[in-house]
Coordinates of N, CA, C and O and ligand atoms in Angstrom, one line a residue:
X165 N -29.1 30.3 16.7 CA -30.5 30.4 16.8 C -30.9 30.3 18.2 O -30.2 29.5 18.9
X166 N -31.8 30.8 18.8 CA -32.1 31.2 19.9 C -33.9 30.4 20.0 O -34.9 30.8 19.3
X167 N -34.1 29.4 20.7 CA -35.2 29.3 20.6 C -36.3 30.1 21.4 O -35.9 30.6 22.4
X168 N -37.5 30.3 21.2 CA -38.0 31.2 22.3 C -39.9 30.7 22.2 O -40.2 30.4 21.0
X169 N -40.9 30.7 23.2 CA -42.1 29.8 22.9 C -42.9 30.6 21.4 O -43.3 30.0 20.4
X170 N -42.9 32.3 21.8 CA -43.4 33.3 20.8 C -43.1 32.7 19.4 O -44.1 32.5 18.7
X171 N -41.7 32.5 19.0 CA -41.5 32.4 18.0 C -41.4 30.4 17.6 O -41.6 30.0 16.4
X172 N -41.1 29.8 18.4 CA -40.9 29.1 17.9 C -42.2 27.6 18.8 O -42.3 26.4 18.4
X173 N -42.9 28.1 19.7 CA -43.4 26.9 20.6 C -44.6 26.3 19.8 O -45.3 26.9 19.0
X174 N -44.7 24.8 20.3 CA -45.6 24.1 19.3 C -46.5 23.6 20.1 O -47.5 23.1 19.6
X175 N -46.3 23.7 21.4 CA -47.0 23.4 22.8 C -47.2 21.9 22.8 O -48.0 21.3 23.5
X176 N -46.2 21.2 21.7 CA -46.0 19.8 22.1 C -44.4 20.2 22.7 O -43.5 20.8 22.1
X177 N -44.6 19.6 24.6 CA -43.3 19.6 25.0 C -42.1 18.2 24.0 O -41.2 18.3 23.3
X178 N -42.5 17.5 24.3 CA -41.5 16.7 23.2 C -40.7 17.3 22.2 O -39.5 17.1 22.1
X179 N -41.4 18.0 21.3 CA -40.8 18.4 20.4 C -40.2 19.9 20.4 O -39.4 20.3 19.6
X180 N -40.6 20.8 21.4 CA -40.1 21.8 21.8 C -38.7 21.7 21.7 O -37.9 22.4 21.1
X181 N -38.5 20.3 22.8 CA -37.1 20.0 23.7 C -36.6 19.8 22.2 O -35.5 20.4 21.9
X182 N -37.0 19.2 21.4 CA -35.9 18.6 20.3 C -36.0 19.9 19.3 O -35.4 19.5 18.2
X183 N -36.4 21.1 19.2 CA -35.9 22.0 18.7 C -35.2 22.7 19.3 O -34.6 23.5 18.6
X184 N -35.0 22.6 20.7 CA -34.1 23.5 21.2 C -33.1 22.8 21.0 O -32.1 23.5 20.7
X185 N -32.9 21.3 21.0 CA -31.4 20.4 20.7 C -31.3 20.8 19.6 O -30.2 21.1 19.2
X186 N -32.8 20.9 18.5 CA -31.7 20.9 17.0 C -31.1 22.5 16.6 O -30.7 22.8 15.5
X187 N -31.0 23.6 17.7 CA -30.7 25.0 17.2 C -29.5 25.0 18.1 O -28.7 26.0 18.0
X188 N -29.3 23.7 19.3 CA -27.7 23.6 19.7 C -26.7 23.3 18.4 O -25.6 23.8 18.1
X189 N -27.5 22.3 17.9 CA -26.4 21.5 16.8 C -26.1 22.9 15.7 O -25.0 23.3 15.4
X190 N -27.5 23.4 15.2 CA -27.0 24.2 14.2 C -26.2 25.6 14.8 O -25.5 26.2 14.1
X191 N -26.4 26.0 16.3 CA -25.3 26.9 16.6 C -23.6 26.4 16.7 O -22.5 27.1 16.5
X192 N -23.9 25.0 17.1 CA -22.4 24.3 17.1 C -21.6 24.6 16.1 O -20.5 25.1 16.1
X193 N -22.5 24.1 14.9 CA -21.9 24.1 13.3 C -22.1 25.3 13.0 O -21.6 25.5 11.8
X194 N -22.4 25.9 13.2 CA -22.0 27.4 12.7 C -20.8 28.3 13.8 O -20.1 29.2 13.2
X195 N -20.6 28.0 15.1 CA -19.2 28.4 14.9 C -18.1 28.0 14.9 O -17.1 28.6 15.2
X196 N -18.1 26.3 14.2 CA -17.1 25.7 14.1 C -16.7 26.0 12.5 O -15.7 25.7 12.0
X197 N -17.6 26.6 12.0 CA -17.3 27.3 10.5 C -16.3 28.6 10.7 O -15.2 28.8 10.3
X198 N -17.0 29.1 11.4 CA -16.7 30.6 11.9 C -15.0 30.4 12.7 O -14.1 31.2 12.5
X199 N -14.9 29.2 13.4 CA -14.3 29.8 14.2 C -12.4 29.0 13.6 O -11.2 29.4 13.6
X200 N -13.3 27.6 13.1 CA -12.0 26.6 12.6 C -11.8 26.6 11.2 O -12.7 26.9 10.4
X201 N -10.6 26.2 10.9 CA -10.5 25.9 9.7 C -9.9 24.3 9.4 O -9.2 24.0 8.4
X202 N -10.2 23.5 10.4 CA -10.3 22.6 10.4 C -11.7 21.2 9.9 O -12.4 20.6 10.7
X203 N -11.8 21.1 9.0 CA -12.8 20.6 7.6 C -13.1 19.1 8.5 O -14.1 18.5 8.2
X204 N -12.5 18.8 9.3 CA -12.9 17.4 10.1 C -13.9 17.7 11.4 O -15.0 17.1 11.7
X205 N -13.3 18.6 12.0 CA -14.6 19.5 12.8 C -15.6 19.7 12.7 O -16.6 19.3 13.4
X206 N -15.7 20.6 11.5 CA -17.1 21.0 10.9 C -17.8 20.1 10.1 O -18.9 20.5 9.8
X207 N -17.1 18.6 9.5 CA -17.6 17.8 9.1 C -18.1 16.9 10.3 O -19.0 16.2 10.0
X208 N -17.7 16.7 11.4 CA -18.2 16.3 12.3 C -19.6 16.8 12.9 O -20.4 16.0 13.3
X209 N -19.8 18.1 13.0 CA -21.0 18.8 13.6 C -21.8 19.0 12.3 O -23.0 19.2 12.4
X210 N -21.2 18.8 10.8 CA -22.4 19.0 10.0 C -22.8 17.3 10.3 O -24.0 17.0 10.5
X211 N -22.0 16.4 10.3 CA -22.8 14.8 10.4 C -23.8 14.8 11.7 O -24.8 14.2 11.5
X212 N -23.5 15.4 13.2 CA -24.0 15.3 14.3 C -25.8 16.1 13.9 O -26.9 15.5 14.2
X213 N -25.6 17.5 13.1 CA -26.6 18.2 13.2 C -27.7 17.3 11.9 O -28.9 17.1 12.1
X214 N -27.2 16.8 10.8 CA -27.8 16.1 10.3 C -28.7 15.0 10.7 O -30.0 14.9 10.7
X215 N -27.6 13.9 11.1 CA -28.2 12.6 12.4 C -29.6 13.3 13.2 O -30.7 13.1 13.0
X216 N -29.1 14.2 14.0 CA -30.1 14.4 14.8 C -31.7 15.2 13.9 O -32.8 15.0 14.2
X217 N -31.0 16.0 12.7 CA -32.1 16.6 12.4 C -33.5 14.8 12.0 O -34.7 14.6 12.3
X218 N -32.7 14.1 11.5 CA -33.1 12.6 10.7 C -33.8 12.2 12.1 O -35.1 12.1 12.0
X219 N -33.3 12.0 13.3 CA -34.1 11.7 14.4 C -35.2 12.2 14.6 O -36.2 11.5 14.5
X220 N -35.4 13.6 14.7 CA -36.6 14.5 15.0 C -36.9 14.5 14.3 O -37.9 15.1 14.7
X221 N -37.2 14.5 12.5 CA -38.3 14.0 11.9 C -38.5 12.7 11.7 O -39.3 12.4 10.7
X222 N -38.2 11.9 12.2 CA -38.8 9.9 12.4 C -39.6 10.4 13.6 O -40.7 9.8 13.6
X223 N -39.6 11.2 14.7 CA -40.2 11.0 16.3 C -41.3 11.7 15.5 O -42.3 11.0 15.5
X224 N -41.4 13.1 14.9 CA -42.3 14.0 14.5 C -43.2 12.7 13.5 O -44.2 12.2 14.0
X225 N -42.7 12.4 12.5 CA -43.5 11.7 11.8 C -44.1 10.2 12.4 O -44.9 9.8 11.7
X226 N -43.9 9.3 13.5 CA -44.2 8.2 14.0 C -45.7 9.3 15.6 O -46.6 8.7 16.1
X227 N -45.3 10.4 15.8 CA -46.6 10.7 16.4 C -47.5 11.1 15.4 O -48.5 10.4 15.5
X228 N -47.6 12.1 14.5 CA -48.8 12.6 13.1 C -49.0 10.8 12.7 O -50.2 10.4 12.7
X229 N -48.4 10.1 12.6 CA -49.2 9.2 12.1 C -50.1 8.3 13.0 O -51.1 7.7 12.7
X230 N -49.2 8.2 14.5 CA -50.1 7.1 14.8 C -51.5 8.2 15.3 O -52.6 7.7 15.3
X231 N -51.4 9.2 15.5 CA -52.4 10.5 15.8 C -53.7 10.6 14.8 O -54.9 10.9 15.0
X232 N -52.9 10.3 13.4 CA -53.7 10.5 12.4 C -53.7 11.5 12.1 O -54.7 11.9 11.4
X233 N -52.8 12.3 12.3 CA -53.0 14.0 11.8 C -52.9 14.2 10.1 O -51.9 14.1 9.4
X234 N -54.2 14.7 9.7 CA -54.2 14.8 8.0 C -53.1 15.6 7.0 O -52.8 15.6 5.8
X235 N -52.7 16.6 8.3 CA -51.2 16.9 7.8 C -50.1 16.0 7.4 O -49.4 16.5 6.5
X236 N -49.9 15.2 7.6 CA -48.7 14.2 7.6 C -48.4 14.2 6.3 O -47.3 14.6 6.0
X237 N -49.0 13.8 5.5 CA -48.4 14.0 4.0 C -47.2 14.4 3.6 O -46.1 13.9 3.6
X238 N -47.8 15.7 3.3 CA -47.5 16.8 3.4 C -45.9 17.6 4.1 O -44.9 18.1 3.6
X239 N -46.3 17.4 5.4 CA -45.4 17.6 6.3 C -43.8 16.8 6.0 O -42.7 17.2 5.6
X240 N -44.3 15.2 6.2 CA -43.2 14.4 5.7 C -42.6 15.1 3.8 O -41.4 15.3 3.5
X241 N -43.4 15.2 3.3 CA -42.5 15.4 1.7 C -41.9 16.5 2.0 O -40.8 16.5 1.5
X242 N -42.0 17.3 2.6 CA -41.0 18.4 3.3 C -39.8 18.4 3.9 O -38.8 19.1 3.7
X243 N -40.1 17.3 5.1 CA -39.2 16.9 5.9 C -37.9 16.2 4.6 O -36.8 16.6 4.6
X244 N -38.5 15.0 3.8 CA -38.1 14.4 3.2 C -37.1 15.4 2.0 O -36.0 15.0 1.7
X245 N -37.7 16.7 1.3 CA -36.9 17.1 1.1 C -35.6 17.7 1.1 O -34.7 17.7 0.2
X246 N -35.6 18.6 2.8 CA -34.5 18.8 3.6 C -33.6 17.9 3.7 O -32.5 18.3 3.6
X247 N -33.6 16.4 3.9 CA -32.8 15.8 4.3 C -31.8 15.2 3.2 O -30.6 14.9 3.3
X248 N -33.0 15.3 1.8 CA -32.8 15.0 0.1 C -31.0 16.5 0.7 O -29.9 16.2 0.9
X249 N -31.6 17.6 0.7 CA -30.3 18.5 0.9 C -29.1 18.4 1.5 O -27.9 18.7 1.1
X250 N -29.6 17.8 2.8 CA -28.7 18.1 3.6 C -28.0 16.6 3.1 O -26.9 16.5 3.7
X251 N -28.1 15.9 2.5 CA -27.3 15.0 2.3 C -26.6 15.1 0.9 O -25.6 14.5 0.4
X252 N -27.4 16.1 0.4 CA -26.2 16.0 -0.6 C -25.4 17.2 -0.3 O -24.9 17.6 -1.4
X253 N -25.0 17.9 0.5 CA -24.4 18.8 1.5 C -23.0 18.4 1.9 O -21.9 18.8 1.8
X254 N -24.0 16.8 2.4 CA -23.2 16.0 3.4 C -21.6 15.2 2.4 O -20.4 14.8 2.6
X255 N -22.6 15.2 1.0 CA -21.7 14.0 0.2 C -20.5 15.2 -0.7 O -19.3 14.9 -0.8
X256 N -21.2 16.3 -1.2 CA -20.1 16.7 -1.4 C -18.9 17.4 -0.6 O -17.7 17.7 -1.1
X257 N -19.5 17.7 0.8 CA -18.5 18.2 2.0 C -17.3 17.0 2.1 O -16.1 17.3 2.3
X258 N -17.8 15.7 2.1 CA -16.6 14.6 2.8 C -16.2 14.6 1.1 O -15.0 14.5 1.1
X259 N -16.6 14.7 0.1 CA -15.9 14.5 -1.1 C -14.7 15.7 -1.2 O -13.7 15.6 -1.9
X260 N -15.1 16.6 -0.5 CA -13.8 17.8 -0.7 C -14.2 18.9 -1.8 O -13.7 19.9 -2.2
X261 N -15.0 18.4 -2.0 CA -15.9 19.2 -3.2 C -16.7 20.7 -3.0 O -16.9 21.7 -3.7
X262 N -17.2 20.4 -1.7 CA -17.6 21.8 -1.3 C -16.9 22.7 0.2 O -16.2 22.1 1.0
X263 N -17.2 23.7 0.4 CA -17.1 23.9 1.8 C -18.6 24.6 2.1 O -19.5 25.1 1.4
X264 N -18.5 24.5 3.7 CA -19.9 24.2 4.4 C -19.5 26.0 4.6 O -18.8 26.5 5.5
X265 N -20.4 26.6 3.6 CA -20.3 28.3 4.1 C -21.4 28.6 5.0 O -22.4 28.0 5.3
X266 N -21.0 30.2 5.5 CA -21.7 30.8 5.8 C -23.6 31.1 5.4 O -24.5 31.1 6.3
X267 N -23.8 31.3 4.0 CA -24.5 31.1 3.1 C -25.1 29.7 3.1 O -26.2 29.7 2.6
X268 N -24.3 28.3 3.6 CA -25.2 27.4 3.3 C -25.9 27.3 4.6 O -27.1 26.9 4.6
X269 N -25.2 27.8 5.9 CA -25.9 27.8 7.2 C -26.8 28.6 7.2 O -27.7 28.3 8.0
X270 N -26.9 29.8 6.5 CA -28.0 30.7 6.5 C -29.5 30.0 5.8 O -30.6 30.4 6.0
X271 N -29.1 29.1 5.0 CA -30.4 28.2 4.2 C -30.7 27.7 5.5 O -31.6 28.4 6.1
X272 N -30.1 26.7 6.3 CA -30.4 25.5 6.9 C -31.2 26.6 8.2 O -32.3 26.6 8.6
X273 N -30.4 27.3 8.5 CA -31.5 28.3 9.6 C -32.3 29.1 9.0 O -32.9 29.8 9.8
X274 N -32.5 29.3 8.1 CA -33.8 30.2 7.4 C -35.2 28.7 7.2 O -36.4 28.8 7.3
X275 N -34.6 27.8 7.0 CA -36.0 26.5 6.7 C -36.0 26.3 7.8 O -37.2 26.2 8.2
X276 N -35.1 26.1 8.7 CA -36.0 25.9 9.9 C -36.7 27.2 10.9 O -37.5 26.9 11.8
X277 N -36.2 28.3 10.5 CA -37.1 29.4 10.9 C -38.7 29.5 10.3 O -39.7 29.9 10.7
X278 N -38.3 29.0 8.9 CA -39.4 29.0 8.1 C -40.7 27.8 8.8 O -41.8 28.1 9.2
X279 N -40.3 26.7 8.7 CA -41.0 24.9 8.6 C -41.0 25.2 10.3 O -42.1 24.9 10.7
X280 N -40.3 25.6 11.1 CA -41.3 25.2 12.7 C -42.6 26.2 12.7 O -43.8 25.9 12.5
X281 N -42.2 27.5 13.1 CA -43.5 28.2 12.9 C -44.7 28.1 12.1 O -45.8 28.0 12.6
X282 N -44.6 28.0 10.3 CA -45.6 27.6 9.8 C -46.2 26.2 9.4 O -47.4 26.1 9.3
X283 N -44.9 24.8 9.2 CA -45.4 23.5 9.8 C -45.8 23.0 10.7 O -47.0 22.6 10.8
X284 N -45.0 23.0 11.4 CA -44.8 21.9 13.0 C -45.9 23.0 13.8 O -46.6 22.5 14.6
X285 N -46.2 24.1 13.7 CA -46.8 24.7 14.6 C -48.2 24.0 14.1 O -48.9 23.6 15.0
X286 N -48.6 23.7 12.9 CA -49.9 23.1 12.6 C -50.7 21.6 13.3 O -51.9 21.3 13.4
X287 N -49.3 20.9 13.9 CA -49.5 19.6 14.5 C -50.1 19.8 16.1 O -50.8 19.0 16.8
X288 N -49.5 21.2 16.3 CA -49.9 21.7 17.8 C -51.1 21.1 18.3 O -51.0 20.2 19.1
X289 N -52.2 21.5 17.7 CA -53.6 21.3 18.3 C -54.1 19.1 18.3 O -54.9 18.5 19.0
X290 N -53.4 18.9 17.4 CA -53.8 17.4 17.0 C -52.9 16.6 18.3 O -53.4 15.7 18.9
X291 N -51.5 17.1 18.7 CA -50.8 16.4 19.3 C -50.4 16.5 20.3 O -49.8 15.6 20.8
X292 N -50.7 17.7 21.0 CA -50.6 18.4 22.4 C -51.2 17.4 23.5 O -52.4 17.1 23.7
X293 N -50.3 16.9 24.0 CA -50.7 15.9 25.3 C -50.1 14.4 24.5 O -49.8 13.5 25.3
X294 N -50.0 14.3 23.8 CA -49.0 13.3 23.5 C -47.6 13.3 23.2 O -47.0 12.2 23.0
Ligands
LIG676 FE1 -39.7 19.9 13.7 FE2 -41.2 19.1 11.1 O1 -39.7 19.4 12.0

């Protein structure tokens, strides 16, 4: 994933920076799929991209609220559901139970193609300068 301001800028610098970190992590784990067939690897960068995704929605949700942004609800039950996935992602990858395909990286970069542009871009105007 390629971040770019057109497609992805929220004109909060803070959180810019941490989507450009979180489309490092998900390019990581996507060519350690591609590239290894080593299951400790890629369970490593799915745990890294996870962690981090969990960081940048606590920073996202600790500014909408102390902001007061009437989004936040909302926003958070979203956030909260991704992470509902990505952890059960997480539990059946270390169980040996699944492997981390092609197809599941295309979910995880389609919601976030999806949720920055038409979420996070909503926070823009409430949070810009903080
Ligand atoms: Fe940048 Fe709401 O995640």
């Amino acid at each position: 994933m390629q971040w770019t301001e057109e497609q992805y800028g929220t004109t909060v610098p803070k959180f810019d920076e941490e989507h450009k970190n979180l489309f490092r992590f998900v390019n990581q784990l996507h060519r350690s799929i591609v590239e290894s067939k080593d299951r400790s690897i890629v369970k490593h960068n799915l745990d890294a991209l996870v962690s981090y995704v969990v960081e940048h929605f606590r920073s996202e949700e600790e500014m909408m609220q102390s902001k007061g942004f009437e989004g936040y609800e909302a926003h958070k039950r979203s956030h909260d559901k991704f992470v509902e996935t990505c952890a059960n992602l997480q539990e059946q990858f270390a169980a040996g139970q699944d492997n981390i395909t092609l197809e599941t990286m295309q979910y995880i970069k389609n919601w976030l193609d999806s949720h920055i542009p038409n979420t996070d871009r909503q926070y823009g105007p409430f949070l810009a300068g903080g």
